[in-house]
Amino acid sequence: MADERKLHSPGVSSSLGIFPGQTPPVVMAAALAESPVDDGILAKRPLGALFWFALVWVALVAIFAIIANWLPLPNPNYQNYAAINASPGIHHILGTDDLGRDLLSRIIFGARVSLVVGFASVAIGMLIGGTLGLISGFKGGRLDVALNAGSFVILAFPAIVAVIAIVAFWGQTLAKITIIIGVGTIPIMFRVVRASSLAFANRDFVIAARTLGATSTRIVFREILPNVIPAAVSFGLITVAGVIVLEGSLAFLGLSVALPTPSWGNLIAEGTANGNLSINPYILMWPALAMFFLLLSINLIGDRLRQRFDVREGLL
Amino acid sequence: MLSYVLKRLAQLVVVSFIISVLVFLLIHLLPGDPTSIILGGNDTAANRQILLHQLGLNTPLYHQYWIWLIHALHGNLGQSYLTHETVGHVIATGFPIDVELIIISQVVAFTVAIPLALITSRRPNRPLDNIATTGTFGLLALPPFLIAPILVAIFAVGLHWFPATGYIPFGQNPATNLHDMILPGLALTAGSIAVYYRLLRSDLIMTLQEDFITMARSKGLSNRRIMMRQAFRPSTFSLLAVAGVNIGSLLAGTFIVEYLFAMPGLGYSIVQAVQQRDYLIVQGIALVVAIAYVVLQFIIDFLFTVVDPRVTRE
């Protein structure tokens, strides 16, 4: 028991620590873990009302972000000088900013950046890192040793520094930022999937499949993959929250998607600039609330799924 | 023990070397030519050749790396071509700010998290425990770029308790320095409190179910003594591991906080240098931060051998 809950063995405490915004996914996963007292009951406990609230919130944000173009909203970059710093009201539900831009519209369009970067980059990491991890954990041998060492070296590098430098010199478009962060999540997803793949590689049903003459490809994709998915998905969700924080931090520093494209991070930065905090606190308040509830919801969903599938950080 | 430390030291050197290569390639393989920015209006082919020669950018990449590495090992990381400030100077003035911010945030985080976990883990799932556990779950959704502006809005703009921006070196005026550090420190500490508290609480709950605790109870030891002398130390292994990762990743938080509060730390300098394509500053700070991060992990691993001597035998 004691070994299982040890987060990761000493000597590798640098592992998985690349994500900024102070809480890297592994730390997050450890912090989210419920107390062992409730273990056993938890697996059978229903997901709970909060889980569904969280899911509805994430779904709402996603749906609004997708259909933003068809909603009766003003252009998020349209500057209405007749309505500067308007309070929330009938014409502007959440009010306007110091350039007269509609805040609701900017928040809905801004959600696109957070969600696209968050989910697409983790999908990149999952696809490449996950595939490598699946094979590496199953095959073992030199390939495994090499990939494992490589992932540690990459994870030893503080991501914010690498991402800031690359984004600044390469370009600040949505696609580039997604790719850069996506590449950064490869070693994380690699480690998660490798650990569970390794745990399943010697289980009876895998040996049985092999004895029956199944090919390695078949074993990996039909026997191991379905068992690895729960861990990958629940850990992937926590990584999504980490990535959204990373993108938000970049946007706050003015290094994410170039202005005037709205994103929650640069809306928050705008709320703190030019004395807006005392003139019009709504500019900060709305995106801050939206971001807080999005992160809270994703953490909650990831955490409940992790409990349900009984994913243990000790595996990593 | 010694062989374990030596092995880890060798790993540290290898990883540092790979990091130096990565930092170098990161800057040199990326598009964006510093010469055109330095030359500005004087950007002619002839001038460019002269500048490329001056900066040593016309030699093969491996040669450039070698020169840079040798200079770096002598403590010379070059100088900004804009301000002509040496990279060493930028780091020497900026690094203490990051370190001070991190120390303050961690001291606060541990002073809040440890006693809180010691209190609530004795009676899990009671009201106090539920409040603390739910509250810290919320804190996990408040990264620095979110909580720092909120703190400024409330305590600087609203209540005028603290300045919204500014920094005075500790050596000049310690009292003002510490006062100015409170808001940035708090912004950094929120996430750490949540992480440390939740982790220590669940490890303590697990330790309290062990036989040696029952033994201690039946010997009639006081609760206080059981918590402090028996339960605490065996519950700190994952806390220590996570603290290492967490402190390293706090660097990103310090970037945000320094940017918001206009404190000339490394984060502030690197964001500025990136905006001005001041590539030697970016390179120098990236190298120092990455190496500091790896060294920190090494120290944490070493601390492990003190807290839990079993690790050296693995």
XYZ file of C-alpha atoms in Angstrom:
630
model
C 0.000 0.000 0.000
C 2.721 2.412 0.993
C 4.504 1.875 -2.305
C 1.401 2.407 -4.314
C 0.714 5.805 -2.939
C 4.276 7.020 -3.219
C 3.926 9.583 -5.934
C 6.995 8.676 -7.844
C 10.189 7.122 -6.709
C 12.934 9.456 -5.556
C 15.438 10.216 -8.224
C 12.654 11.034 -10.585
C 10.946 13.740 -8.625
C 11.532 15.989 -11.611
C 9.138 13.916 -13.625
C 6.032 15.448 -15.096
C 6.693 18.786 -13.554
C 6.779 20.901 -16.645
C 3.544 22.721 -16.423
C 3.468 26.242 -15.116
C 0.702 28.142 -13.507
C 2.148 26.514 -10.401
C 0.280 23.239 -10.616
C 1.635 20.641 -13.021
C -0.734 17.765 -13.844
C 1.004 15.215 -11.663
C 0.988 17.544 -8.702
C -2.619 18.289 -9.510
C -3.511 14.616 -9.690
C -1.837 14.025 -6.357
C -3.576 16.988 -4.798
C -6.935 15.987 -6.163
C -6.688 12.457 -4.863
C -9.323 11.714 -2.257
C -8.356 10.560 1.175
C -7.765 6.809 1.343
C -10.421 6.558 4.026
C -13.138 6.778 1.413
C -11.475 4.225 -0.872
C -13.607 1.271 -1.658
C -16.868 3.140 -1.176
C -15.857 5.630 -3.829
C -15.731 3.202 -6.667
C -19.404 2.454 -6.181
C -20.473 5.958 -5.284
C -22.433 7.742 -8.033
C -20.686 10.569 -9.827
C -22.800 13.076 -7.944
C -24.724 16.224 -8.819
C -21.598 18.377 -8.831
C -20.081 16.213 -11.542
C -23.088 16.834 -13.775
C -23.062 20.574 -13.036
C -19.405 20.658 -14.037
C -20.083 18.686 -17.177
C -22.964 20.997 -18.124
C -20.781 24.073 -17.615
C -17.966 22.718 -19.798
C -20.502 21.625 -22.422
C -22.195 25.049 -22.384
C -18.894 26.866 -22.805
C -17.979 24.515 -25.639
C -21.333 24.851 -27.415
C -21.354 28.645 -27.167
C -17.769 28.759 -28.415
C -18.681 26.605 -31.411
C -21.845 28.448 -32.416
C -20.493 31.913 -31.525
C -20.722 33.067 -35.143
C -24.441 32.399 -35.315
C -25.348 33.933 -31.974
C -26.917 37.415 -32.001
C -23.717 38.979 -30.657
C -21.862 42.097 -31.764
C -18.459 41.547 -33.361
C -16.075 40.971 -30.420
C -13.658 43.532 -31.858
C -16.250 46.175 -32.749
C -15.477 49.334 -30.812
C -18.673 51.166 -29.917
C -17.479 54.568 -28.736
C -21.025 55.469 -27.741
C -20.959 52.767 -25.066
C -17.562 52.835 -23.383
C -17.354 51.067 -20.011
C -21.078 50.411 -20.079
C -22.449 48.547 -17.066
C -24.242 45.260 -17.596
C -27.655 45.950 -19.081
C -30.110 45.123 -21.826
C -27.887 46.158 -24.724
C -24.734 44.623 -23.333
C -25.590 41.791 -20.979
C -22.165 41.786 -19.323
C -21.292 45.401 -20.156
C -18.513 46.743 -22.388
C -14.799 47.383 -21.965
C -12.814 50.619 -22.152
C -12.973 50.557 -25.953
C -16.705 49.917 -26.043
C -16.381 46.252 -27.035
C -19.096 43.894 -25.866
C -17.752 41.762 -23.014
C -20.146 38.835 -23.460
C -19.139 38.562 -27.090
C -15.424 38.775 -26.242
C -15.794 36.109 -23.564
C -17.674 33.712 -25.832
C -15.231 34.167 -28.686
C -12.337 34.073 -26.204
C -13.475 30.661 -24.968
C -12.468 29.292 -28.364
C -8.794 29.929 -27.700
C -8.770 28.260 -24.286
C -10.777 25.249 -25.439
C -8.998 24.702 -28.760
C -5.538 24.982 -27.218
C -6.569 22.933 -24.177
C -8.190 20.002 -25.930
C -6.321 19.961 -29.248
C -2.862 20.063 -27.724
C -3.676 17.282 -25.272
C -5.086 15.324 -28.224
C -1.728 15.726 -29.973
C 0.070 14.574 -26.840
C -2.326 11.684 -26.390
C -2.015 10.509 -29.990
C 1.781 10.636 -30.258
C 2.809 10.213 -26.616
C 0.064 7.674 -25.993
C 0.996 5.512 -28.972
C 4.668 5.587 -28.028
C 3.826 4.821 -24.413
C 1.598 1.919 -25.380
C 4.317 0.316 -27.472
C 7.136 1.241 -25.104
C 5.378 -0.236 -22.080
C 4.431 -3.403 -23.922
C 7.694 -4.066 -25.740
C 10.150 -2.953 -23.068
C 13.825 -3.369 -23.894
C 16.107 -0.756 -25.345
C 13.349 1.233 -27.005
C 11.650 1.619 -23.648
C 14.847 2.670 -21.888
C 15.625 5.256 -24.573
C 12.116 6.738 -24.721
C 11.881 6.780 -20.960
C 15.161 8.639 -20.532
C 14.194 11.038 -23.318
C 10.912 11.876 -21.654
C 12.682 12.642 -18.386
C 15.098 15.026 -20.059
C 12.303 16.894 -21.801
C 10.329 17.066 -18.583
C 13.362 18.401 -16.750
C 13.078 21.500 -18.895
C 10.750 24.183 -17.505
C 8.000 24.462 -20.101
C 7.144 28.098 -19.630
C 10.664 29.100 -20.670
C 10.646 26.900 -23.759
C 7.137 27.896 -24.756
C 7.768 31.625 -24.276
C 10.915 31.486 -26.389
C 9.396 29.376 -29.158
C 6.121 31.293 -29.338
C 7.884 34.621 -29.416
C 10.285 33.698 -32.206
C 8.018 31.435 -34.234
C 4.725 33.271 -34.190
C 1.595 33.850 -32.178
C -1.127 32.022 -34.067
C -3.647 29.610 -32.607
C -2.295 26.684 -34.643
C 1.331 27.289 -33.689
C 0.564 27.685 -29.993
C -1.500 24.491 -30.065
C 1.310 22.584 -31.744
C 4.004 23.881 -29.395
C 2.033 23.057 -26.271
C 0.874 19.786 -27.848
C 4.472 18.698 -28.332
C 5.075 19.658 -24.705
C 2.340 17.282 -23.535
C 3.788 14.298 -25.449
C 6.161 13.224 -22.648
C 3.395 13.595 -20.050
C 0.931 11.392 -21.906
C 3.779 9.038 -22.772
C 4.550 8.476 -19.105
C 0.944 7.963 -18.096
C 0.157 5.500 -20.860
C 3.497 3.706 -20.572
C 2.954 3.125 -16.855
C -0.442 1.558 -17.344
C 0.613 -0.339 -20.441
C 3.489 -1.800 -18.427
C 1.089 -2.798 -15.671
C -1.127 -4.695 -18.100
C 1.590 -6.246 -20.282
C 2.025 -9.266 -18.003
C -1.546 -9.799 -16.928
C -3.125 -13.207 -17.459
C -5.458 -12.160 -20.245
C -2.554 -10.775 -22.249
C -0.576 -13.988 -21.799
C -3.688 -15.939 -22.739
C -4.086 -13.911 -25.918
C -0.471 -14.511 -26.800
C -0.811 -18.231 -26.168
C -3.774 -18.275 -28.508
C -1.470 -16.882 -31.184
C -2.514 -13.228 -31.242
C -0.043 -10.908 -32.929
C 1.662 -8.124 -30.959
C -0.337 -5.513 -32.846
C -3.563 -7.233 -31.911
C -2.555 -7.575 -28.270
C -1.556 -3.922 -28.018
C -4.684 -2.544 -29.645
C -7.321 -5.074 -28.615
C -6.147 -6.201 -25.180
C -4.032 -3.433 -23.666
C -5.414 -0.265 -25.239
C -8.971 -0.599 -23.860
C -7.551 -0.998 -20.355
C -5.238 1.971 -20.678
C -7.913 4.394 -21.871
C -9.507 5.213 -18.478
C -6.193 6.311 -16.969
C -5.264 8.229 -20.104
C -8.588 10.038 -20.297
C -8.845 11.042 -16.664
C -5.231 12.130 -16.498
C -5.626 13.788 -19.905
C -8.456 15.928 -18.554
C -6.322 17.173 -15.695
C -3.631 17.929 -18.280
C -6.221 19.912 -20.265
C -6.751 22.104 -17.210
C -2.962 22.515 -16.949
C -2.720 23.496 -20.608
C -5.549 26.020 -20.281
C -3.626 27.576 -17.404
C -0.449 27.632 -19.496
C -2.232 29.302 -22.420
C -3.902 31.744 -20.046
C -0.517 32.626 -18.536
C 0.950 33.191 -21.996
C -2.034 35.295 -23.008
C -1.703 37.298 -19.800
C 1.913 38.037 -20.738
C 0.781 39.013 -24.239
C 2.502 35.990 -25.768
C -0.454 33.861 -26.822
C -2.716 34.435 -29.823
C -2.023 37.948 -31.131
C -4.361 40.807 -30.270
C -7.083 41.849 -30.922
C -8.307 38.225 -30.968
C -9.923 37.841 -27.544
C -8.840 35.072 -25.189
C -9.623 34.770 -21.508
C -5.996 35.341 -20.559
C -5.687 38.603 -22.481
C -9.117 39.732 -21.272
C -7.882 39.288 -17.708
C -4.716 41.216 -18.571
C -6.844 43.961 -20.127
C -8.916 44.120 -16.951
C -5.779 44.944 -14.947
C -4.323 47.475 -17.421
C -4.896 51.212 -17.806
C -6.504 51.667 -14.415
C -9.396 49.462 -15.470
C -9.412 47.846 -12.041
C -10.800 51.010 -10.459
C -12.729 52.338 -13.480
C -14.457 49.185 -14.697
C -13.850 46.029 -12.648
C -16.272 44.049 -14.837
C -13.562 43.693 -17.502
C -11.573 41.581 -15.037
C -14.461 39.990 -13.200
C -16.273 38.176 -16.020
C -13.332 36.419 -17.670
C -11.882 35.624 -14.231
C -15.153 33.979 -13.178
C -15.448 32.113 -16.467
C -11.891 30.807 -16.189
C -12.282 29.857 -12.536
C -15.421 27.816 -13.159
C -13.987 26.185 -16.281
C -10.863 25.052 -14.411
C -12.900 23.983 -11.402
C -15.224 21.954 -13.628
C -12.476 20.244 -15.607
C -10.604 19.388 -12.392
C -13.773 17.988 -10.893
C -14.653 15.889 -13.933
C -11.102 14.561 -14.243
C -10.989 13.792 -10.543
C -14.328 11.946 -10.437
C -13.405 9.881 -13.484
C -10.054 9.070 -11.941
C -11.747 7.873 -8.763
C -14.228 5.826 -10.690
C -11.565 4.111 -12.748
C -9.312 3.912 -9.689
C -6.281 5.395 -11.368
C -3.415 5.677 -8.935
C -0.620 8.198 -9.229
C 1.672 5.550 -7.806
C 1.625 3.942 -11.231
C 3.484 6.860 -12.694
C 24.884 6.453 0.155
C 27.934 8.060 -1.431
C 27.615 6.041 -4.608
C 23.957 7.013 -4.833
C 24.796 10.712 -4.564
C 27.616 10.345 -7.100
C 25.305 8.593 -9.512
C 22.741 11.331 -9.193
C 25.485 13.943 -9.604
C 26.600 12.312 -12.856
C 23.002 12.369 -14.069
C 22.803 16.032 -13.119
C 25.831 16.847 -15.274
C 24.485 14.908 -18.261
C 21.030 16.486 -18.020
C 22.575 19.961 -17.637
C 24.632 19.381 -20.765
C 21.588 18.258 -22.760
C 19.674 21.277 -21.483
C 22.427 23.613 -22.642
C 22.209 22.069 -26.124
C 18.422 22.400 -26.123
C 18.529 26.031 -24.996
C 21.087 26.813 -27.673
C 19.142 25.088 -30.441
C 15.897 26.591 -29.246
C 17.155 30.069 -29.980
C 19.315 29.353 -33.017
C 17.046 27.114 -35.022
C 14.078 29.422 -34.733
C 13.297 31.927 -37.446
C 13.745 35.615 -36.693
C 17.105 37.156 -37.503
C 18.581 39.304 -34.727
C 20.753 41.219 -37.204
C 17.832 42.856 -38.951
C 16.504 44.059 -35.601
C 19.870 45.310 -34.369
C 20.608 47.124 -37.628
C 17.176 48.636 -38.006
C 17.473 51.309 -40.701
C 21.102 50.421 -41.474
C 20.134 46.983 -42.712
C 22.367 46.618 -45.764
C 24.004 43.421 -46.938
C 27.464 44.752 -46.092
C 26.522 45.888 -42.615
C 24.843 42.585 -42.008
C 27.994 40.658 -42.932
C 30.034 42.763 -40.527
C 27.535 42.227 -37.745
C 27.250 38.496 -38.394
C 31.018 38.352 -38.099
C 31.029 40.429 -34.905
C 28.380 38.258 -33.291
C 30.077 35.106 -34.550
C 26.872 34.039 -36.268
C 28.611 33.172 -39.545
C 30.409 30.096 -38.215
C 28.926 26.587 -38.162
C 26.354 25.934 -35.443
C 28.428 23.415 -33.470
C 31.283 25.909 -33.381
C 28.992 28.643 -32.111
C 27.699 26.273 -29.456
C 31.194 25.355 -28.352
C 32.249 29.018 -28.021
C 29.054 29.817 -26.139
C 29.478 26.843 -23.785
C 33.082 27.710 -22.965
C 32.143 31.306 -22.265
C 29.136 30.230 -20.223
C 31.304 27.961 -18.092
C 33.470 30.986 -17.361
C 30.370 32.853 -16.283
C 30.208 34.988 -19.425
C 26.818 34.716 -21.109
C 27.283 37.708 -23.385
C 25.521 41.045 -23.276
C 22.306 42.595 -24.466
C 22.843 44.242 -27.833
C 20.207 46.818 -26.949
C 21.227 48.018 -23.511
C 24.736 46.484 -23.488
C 23.977 45.196 -20.015
C 25.714 41.857 -19.466
C 23.467 38.813 -19.186
C 25.263 37.974 -15.952
C 24.190 41.325 -14.508
C 20.563 40.867 -15.569
C 20.531 37.482 -13.868
C 22.370 38.680 -10.771
C 19.808 41.439 -10.194
C 16.774 39.410 -11.246
C 17.376 36.017 -9.666
C 17.218 37.173 -6.013
C 13.743 38.564 -6.683
C 12.488 35.200 -7.948
C 14.123 33.405 -5.048
C 12.648 35.805 -2.507
C 9.175 35.441 -4.027
C 9.418 31.660 -4.022
C 10.757 31.510 -0.451
C 7.979 33.770 0.854
C 5.284 31.818 -0.962
C 6.624 28.467 0.244
C 7.070 29.557 3.861
C 3.466 30.764 3.887
C 2.247 27.622 2.112
C 3.907 25.255 4.590
C 2.910 27.295 7.667
C -0.708 27.162 6.565
C -0.857 23.684 5.056
C 0.995 21.607 7.667
C -0.900 22.668 10.830
C -4.182 22.590 8.937
C -3.533 19.048 7.714
C -2.419 17.927 11.203
C -5.671 19.252 12.661
C -8.143 18.025 10.053
C -6.634 14.595 9.381
C -7.386 13.489 12.936
C -11.096 13.745 12.277
C -11.659 13.295 8.544
C -15.036 14.128 7.001
C -16.051 16.355 9.874
C -17.230 19.938 9.144
C -13.805 21.539 9.587
C -12.178 18.948 7.339
C -14.894 19.340 4.717
C -14.531 23.115 4.643
C -10.758 22.944 4.298
C -10.855 20.195 1.690
C -13.505 21.901 -0.451
C -11.855 25.297 -0.078
C -8.500 24.002 -1.239
C -10.151 22.305 -4.213
C -11.304 25.776 -5.231
C -7.817 27.198 -4.755
C -6.547 24.664 -7.292
C -8.605 26.477 -9.931
C -6.956 29.823 -9.146
C -3.648 30.027 -11.026
C -1.471 33.133 -10.429
C -2.678 34.994 -13.506
C -6.195 34.708 -12.127
C -5.662 35.322 -8.429
C -2.991 38.011 -8.693
C -5.274 40.552 -10.465
C -8.076 39.747 -8.017
C -5.771 40.393 -5.047
C -4.632 43.661 -6.636
C -8.237 44.683 -7.246
C -9.210 44.047 -3.626
C -6.160 44.930 -1.549
C -4.334 47.500 -3.674
C -7.018 49.306 -5.673
C -9.924 48.809 -3.270
C -8.415 48.932 0.216
C -5.073 50.655 -0.555
C -3.273 48.335 1.850
C -0.479 47.521 -0.549
C 1.025 49.153 -3.619
C -0.183 47.772 -6.959
C 3.271 47.829 -8.529
C 6.846 48.508 -7.620
C 9.855 46.926 -6.048
C 12.547 48.121 -3.672
C 15.573 45.876 -3.107
C 15.727 44.179 0.271
C 19.135 45.701 0.972
C 17.786 49.232 0.530
C 14.754 49.006 2.772
C 13.869 45.593 4.204
C 10.532 46.687 5.677
C 9.204 48.227 2.475
C 10.568 45.322 0.469
C 8.713 42.764 2.572
C 5.548 44.852 2.581
C 5.631 45.086 -1.227
C 6.241 41.359 -1.447
C 3.084 40.379 0.434
C 0.617 40.547 -2.468
C 2.891 38.872 -5.046
C 3.790 36.236 -2.466
C 0.148 35.531 -1.659
C -0.707 35.235 -5.349
C 1.962 32.553 -5.682
C 1.149 30.723 -2.495
C -2.522 29.915 -3.110
C -1.956 26.886 -5.309
C 0.854 25.550 -3.141
C -1.286 25.667 0.000
C -3.966 23.633 -1.737
C -1.546 21.049 -3.102
C 0.415 20.581 0.129
C -2.622 20.518 2.370
C -4.540 17.945 0.328
C -1.550 15.706 -0.100
C -0.393 15.785 3.514
C -3.943 15.305 4.785
C -4.534 12.153 2.770
C -1.094 10.733 3.626
C -1.640 11.482 7.314
C -5.019 9.757 7.258
C -3.357 6.722 5.779
C -0.473 6.756 8.267
C -2.896 7.073 11.184
C -4.330 3.674 10.242
C -0.946 1.965 10.623
C -0.241 -0.461 13.436
C 2.487 1.609 15.045
C -0.019 4.416 15.626
C -2.407 2.002 17.364
C 0.600 0.863 19.374
C 1.441 4.449 20.325
C -2.161 5.095 21.306
C -2.312 2.010 23.472
C 0.889 3.105 25.180
C -1.124 6.172 26.157
C 0.870 8.770 24.232
C -0.893 12.085 23.853
C -2.529 12.949 20.562
C -0.168 15.822 20.062
C 2.825 13.573 20.513
C 1.416 10.949 18.180
C 0.767 13.488 15.438
C 4.104 15.253 15.748
C 6.503 12.431 16.643
C 4.974 9.366 15.038
C 2.681 10.249 12.177
C 4.173 13.350 10.627
C 7.516 12.173 9.276
C 6.340 9.018 7.503
C 3.624 11.107 5.872
C 5.948 13.610 4.274
C 7.501 11.521 1.467
C 5.103 12.428 -1.288
C 4.818 15.949 0.091
C 8.539 16.370 -0.413
C 8.460 14.897 -3.915
C 5.594 17.122 -4.931
C 7.119 20.189 -3.287
C 10.157 19.732 -5.525
C 8.108 19.621 -8.695
C 5.882 22.403 -7.463
C 8.667 24.808 -6.507
C 10.250 24.303 -9.919
C 7.020 25.080 -11.677
C 6.462 28.150 -9.485
C 8.934 29.874 -11.762
C 6.113 30.281 -14.239
C 3.993 31.849 -11.539
C 6.780 34.279 -10.695
C 6.829 35.321 -14.375
C 3.181 36.337 -14.126
C 3.527 38.029 -10.784
C 6.635 39.967 -11.763
C 4.994 41.084 -14.966
C 1.867 42.265 -13.166
C 3.691 43.988 -10.305
C 6.493 45.326 -12.533
C 9.254 43.686 -10.498
C 12.517 43.310 -12.440
C 12.931 39.572 -11.798
C 13.982 36.974 -14.355
C 10.434 36.493 -15.579
C 9.967 40.174 -16.230
C 13.330 40.352 -18.001
C 12.722 37.310 -20.205
C 9.297 38.548 -21.335
C 10.798 41.926 -22.189
C 13.784 40.380 -23.945
C 11.492 38.133 -25.970
C 9.451 41.120 -27.092
C 12.638 42.894 -28.186
C 14.213 39.787 -29.762
C 17.149 40.234 -27.381
C 18.192 36.655 -27.957
C 21.266 36.506 -25.734
C 19.217 37.595 -22.730
C 16.531 35.017 -23.545
C 19.175 32.336 -23.988
C 20.990 33.243 -20.770
C 17.875 33.372 -18.612
C 16.502 30.164 -20.133
C 19.767 28.384 -19.370
C 20.003 29.630 -15.799
C 16.359 28.873 -15.032
C 16.550 25.374 -16.529
C 19.765 24.517 -14.693
C 18.410 25.940 -11.444
C 15.356 23.753 -11.910
C 17.418 20.606 -12.398
C 19.706 21.431 -9.470
C 16.636 21.938 -7.300
C 15.402 18.462 -8.217
C 18.823 17.109 -7.293
C 18.672 18.763 -3.879
C 15.176 17.421 -3.266
C 16.318 13.920 -4.189
C 19.170 14.331 -1.773
C 16.768 15.412 0.979
C 14.883 12.202 0.340
C 17.857 10.190 1.467
C 17.735 12.105 4.754
C 13.991 11.739 5.358
C 13.785 8.170 4.128
C 17.164 6.402 4.156
C 15.626 3.386 2.373
C 15.865 5.082 -1.019
C 19.627 4.744 -1.344
C 19.268 0.970 -1.152
C 16.893 0.728 -4.075
